Each structure stands twice: as structure tokens, then as C-alpha cells.
mmCIF file of C-alpha atoms in Angstrom:
data_model
loop_
_atom_site.group_PDB
_atom_site.id
_atom_site.type_symbol
_atom_site.label_atom_id
_atom_site.label_comp_id
_atom_site.label_asym_id
_atom_site.label_seq_id
_atom_site.Cartn_x
_atom_site.Cartn_y
_atom_site.Cartn_z
ATOM 1 C CA UNK F 1 79.539 74.722 84.082
ATOM 2 C CA UNK F 2 80.283 78.316 83.568
ATOM 3 C CA UNK F 3 82.652 80.358 85.843
ATOM 4 C CA UNK F 4 82.429 83.746 87.638
ATOM 5 C CA UNK F 5 84.576 86.575 86.149
ATOM 6 C CA UNK F 6 87.216 87.318 88.546
ATOM 7 C CA UNK F 7 88.137 91.256 89.153
ATOM 8 C CA UNK F 8 91.624 90.864 90.026
ATOM 9 C CA UNK F 9 91.942 94.189 91.503
ATOM 10 C CA UNK F 10 89.130 92.552 94.005
ATOM 11 C CA UNK F 11 91.081 89.567 95.173
ATOM 12 C CA UNK F 12 94.016 91.756 95.912
ATOM 13 C CA UNK F 13 92.393 94.716 97.523
ATOM 14 C CA UNK F 14 91.088 91.997 99.742
ATOM 15 C CA UNK F 15 94.469 90.680 100.499
ATOM 16 C CA UNK F 16 95.791 91.191 104.411
ATOM 17 C CA UNK F 17 99.447 91.681 102.677
ATOM 18 C CA UNK F 18 100.417 94.693 101.679
ATOM 19 C CA UNK F 19 100.040 94.761 97.408
ATOM 20 C CA UNK F 20 101.421 97.108 94.797
ATOM 21 C CA UNK F 21 101.562 96.534 90.818
ATOM 22 C CA UNK F 22 104.333 97.918 89.718
ATOM 23 C CA UNK F 23 105.327 98.042 85.632
ATOM 24 C CA UNK F 24 108.824 96.993 84.285
ATOM 25 C CA UNK F 25 109.811 100.915 84.660
ATOM 26 C CA UNK F 26 109.380 100.645 88.332
ATOM 27 C CA UNK F 27 105.814 103.048 88.037
ATOM 28 C CA UNK F 28 102.975 101.593 90.441
ATOM 29 C CA UNK F 29 99.218 100.261 88.152
ATOM 30 C CA UNK F 30 97.889 99.321 91.293
ATOM 31 C CA UNK F 31 97.764 99.617 95.227
ATOM 32 C CA UNK F 32 95.591 97.833 97.773
ATOM 33 C CA UNK F 33 94.335 99.005 100.829
ATOM 34 C CA UNK F 34 96.166 97.066 102.809
ATOM 35 C CA UNK F 35 99.403 98.698 101.182
ATOM 36 C CA UNK F 36 98.238 102.250 102.008
ATOM 37 C CA UNK F 37 97.585 100.717 105.580
ATOM 38 C CA UNK F 38 100.796 100.284 106.459
ATOM 39 C CA UNK F 39 102.890 103.189 104.777
ATOM 40 C CA UNK F 40 99.856 106.008 105.201
ATOM 41 C CA UNK F 41 100.079 107.017 101.393
ATOM 42 C CA UNK F 42 96.851 107.484 99.743
ATOM 43 C CA UNK F 43 95.621 105.568 95.978
ATOM 44 C CA UNK F 44 96.117 109.031 95.073
ATOM 45 C CA UNK F 45 99.280 109.807 96.170
ATOM 46 C CA UNK F 46 100.976 106.349 94.797
ATOM 47 C CA UNK F 47 99.155 105.411 91.547
ATOM 48 C CA UNK F 48 101.030 106.426 88.231
ATOM 49 C CA UNK F 49 104.028 107.490 90.471
ATOM 50 C CA UNK F 50 107.585 105.713 90.639
ATOM 51 C CA UNK F 51 107.907 102.864 93.579
ATOM 52 C CA UNK F 52 110.995 104.687 94.610
ATOM 53 C CA UNK F 53 108.406 106.862 96.867
ATOM 54 C CA UNK F 54 109.254 103.944 99.631
ATOM 55 C CA UNK F 55 113.211 104.848 99.708
ATOM 56 C CA UNK F 56 113.345 101.035 100.239
ATOM 57 C CA UNK F 57 116.636 99.334 101.485
ATOM 58 C CA UNK F 58 116.418 96.865 99.012
ATOM 59 C CA UNK F 59 116.533 99.769 96.043
ATOM 60 C CA UNK F 60 119.993 100.608 96.456
ATOM 61 C CA UNK F 61 121.535 99.246 93.347
ATOM 62 C CA UNK F 62 118.685 100.887 91.398
ATOM 63 C CA UNK F 63 120.545 103.793 90.170
ATOM 64 C CA UNK F 64 123.600 101.183 88.950
ATOM 65 C CA UNK F 65 120.286 99.327 86.609
ATOM 66 C CA UNK F 66 119.079 102.590 85.146
ATOM 67 C CA UNK F 67 116.626 103.010 87.155
ATOM 68 C CA UNK F 68 114.159 100.120 86.109
ATOM 69 C CA UNK F 69 114.294 97.273 88.569
ATOM 70 C CA UNK F 70 115.546 96.134 92.072
ATOM 71 C CA UNK F 71 118.162 93.820 91.802
ATOM 72 C CA UNK F 72 116.163 91.140 93.888
ATOM 73 C CA UNK F 73 113.465 91.166 91.391
ATOM 74 C CA UNK F 74 115.245 91.409 88.156
ATOM 75 C CA UNK F 75 114.594 89.034 85.379
ATOM 76 C CA UNK F 76 116.591 85.912 86.355
ATOM 77 C CA UNK F 77 117.171 86.694 90.078
ATOM 78 C CA UNK F 78 115.840 85.316 93.113
ATOM 79 C CA UNK F 79 111.765 86.132 93.920
ATOM 80 C CA UNK F 80 112.383 84.821 97.563
ATOM 81 C CA UNK F 81 111.284 86.735 100.366
ATOM 82 C CA UNK F 82 113.655 89.759 101.741
ATOM 83 C CA UNK F 83 114.055 91.772 104.298
ATOM 84 C CA UNK F 84 114.175 95.811 103.721
ATOM 85 C CA UNK F 85 113.243 98.890 105.135
ATOM 86 C CA UNK F 86 110.413 101.184 103.420
ATOM 87 C CA UNK F 87 109.512 104.822 104.413
ATOM 88 C CA UNK F 88 106.347 105.527 105.338
ATOM 89 C CA UNK F 89 104.502 108.913 104.418
ATOM 90 C CA UNK F 90 105.211 110.100 108.188
ATOM 91 C CA UNK F 91 109.090 109.743 107.169
ATOM 92 C CA UNK F 92 109.433 106.474 109.419
ATOM 93 C CA UNK F 93 111.004 103.650 108.671
ATOM 94 C CA UNK F 94 108.909 100.488 108.598
ATOM 95 C CA UNK F 95 110.657 96.809 108.734
ATOM 96 C CA UNK F 96 109.028 94.561 106.265
ATOM 97 C CA UNK F 97 109.440 91.111 104.684
ATOM 98 C CA UNK F 98 109.143 91.703 101.080
ATOM 99 C CA UNK F 99 108.654 89.033 98.293
ATOM 100 C CA UNK F 100 108.197 90.110 93.976
ATOM 101 C CA UNK F 101 106.279 87.525 91.027
ATOM 102 C CA UNK F 102 107.487 89.106 87.862
ATOM 103 C CA UNK F 103 104.504 89.055 85.612
ATOM 104 C CA UNK F 104 104.986 88.209 81.792
ATOM 105 C CA UNK F 105 103.096 87.819 78.602
ATOM 106 C CA UNK F 106 102.020 85.091 76.324
ATOM 107 C CA UNK F 107 105.656 85.732 74.856
ATOM 108 C CA UNK F 108 107.603 85.903 78.185
ATOM 109 C CA UNK F 109 108.010 89.679 78.135
ATOM 110 C CA UNK F 110 108.182 90.571 81.452
ATOM 111 C CA UNK F 111 105.385 93.363 81.708
ATOM 112 C CA UNK F 112 106.198 93.955 85.708
ATOM 113 C CA UNK F 113 105.543 92.960 89.128
ATOM 114 C CA UNK F 114 103.846 92.157 91.561
ATOM 115 C CA UNK F 115 105.498 92.724 95.136
ATOM 116 C CA UNK F 116 104.013 92.081 98.390
ATOM 117 C CA UNK F 117 104.947 93.341 102.261
ATOM 118 C CA UNK F 118 104.306 92.283 105.742
ATOM 119 C CA UNK F 119 105.357 94.323 108.263
ATOM 120 C CA UNK F 120 108.620 91.822 109.816
ATOM 121 C CA UNK F 121 106.996 91.855 113.051
ATOM 122 C CA UNK F 122 103.876 90.144 112.006
ATOM 123 C CA UNK F 123 106.579 87.191 110.134
ATOM 124 C CA UNK F 124 107.007 86.162 113.598
ATOM 125 C CA UNK F 125 103.643 85.139 114.505
ATOM 126 C CA UNK F 126 103.838 81.006 114.556
ATOM 127 C CA UNK F 127 100.413 80.979 112.525
ATOM 128 C CA UNK F 128 101.531 83.464 110.131
ATOM 129 C CA UNK F 129 103.298 81.965 106.916
ATOM 130 C CA UNK F 130 104.909 84.280 104.003
#
């Protein structure tokens, strides 16, 4: 049986969580509509730019790591959900639960990460799981 071709961008775009795909330099390579809705930024403002645009409170260690990776998502570190504050385009902070999964090539070289962002208030709903 032939399996249908799956377009990963369509899958990511259908998710209700905010999703950002970044490369190892922290450059945003894809962002889904839910993330644009959370932050108020358009794709044209995010794609090709640094994820530092969100001024995430979890990224305080970025400078000490040469600007490449946030400590919670560094290779060899845990990718458990963390509470963070990100700045929206409006300048207002948004509390989120952030989680990342690192992306690897066939030789286990890190290519980037897929990060999800969920408003922290949604986390309190009984039917929602991270």
C-alpha cells in the first residue's frame, strides 16, 4: 500500500500550539499560524530572523553560549517543558510553557529544533496536556 506524501509544514500549521522551527544559529525557518496569533508577529517579520526577537526569559544564558542556543535546549540537556515569558509584538509579555525537540541528521548532527509554545493559562485546563 502506498502511503500519501505528508507535507510537514501543513502538519505543523494545523497544530493549535505555537510552533517555531529554528536552525542551530537560532534563525527562524518556519512558524505556524498559532504562533503568529500568540505573538502578533507575521511570518514576514519572523522568517529568517533570530528567535531572540521573542526576548524569551529562558534565553538569559544565550550571551554566555555565544548566541547559539538557549541552555534548556542545548544538546545533552533536558527538553522538558519550561515556564518562560516571551514578548509579543505589542511589547507585552506572555507567560508560556515552552518545550523543544532537537532535530538531527542521519549522522546525529544537530540541525536545529522544533519549539512549541502554549500560553501558561491554558495549561491549567483539565482537558489539556503538554
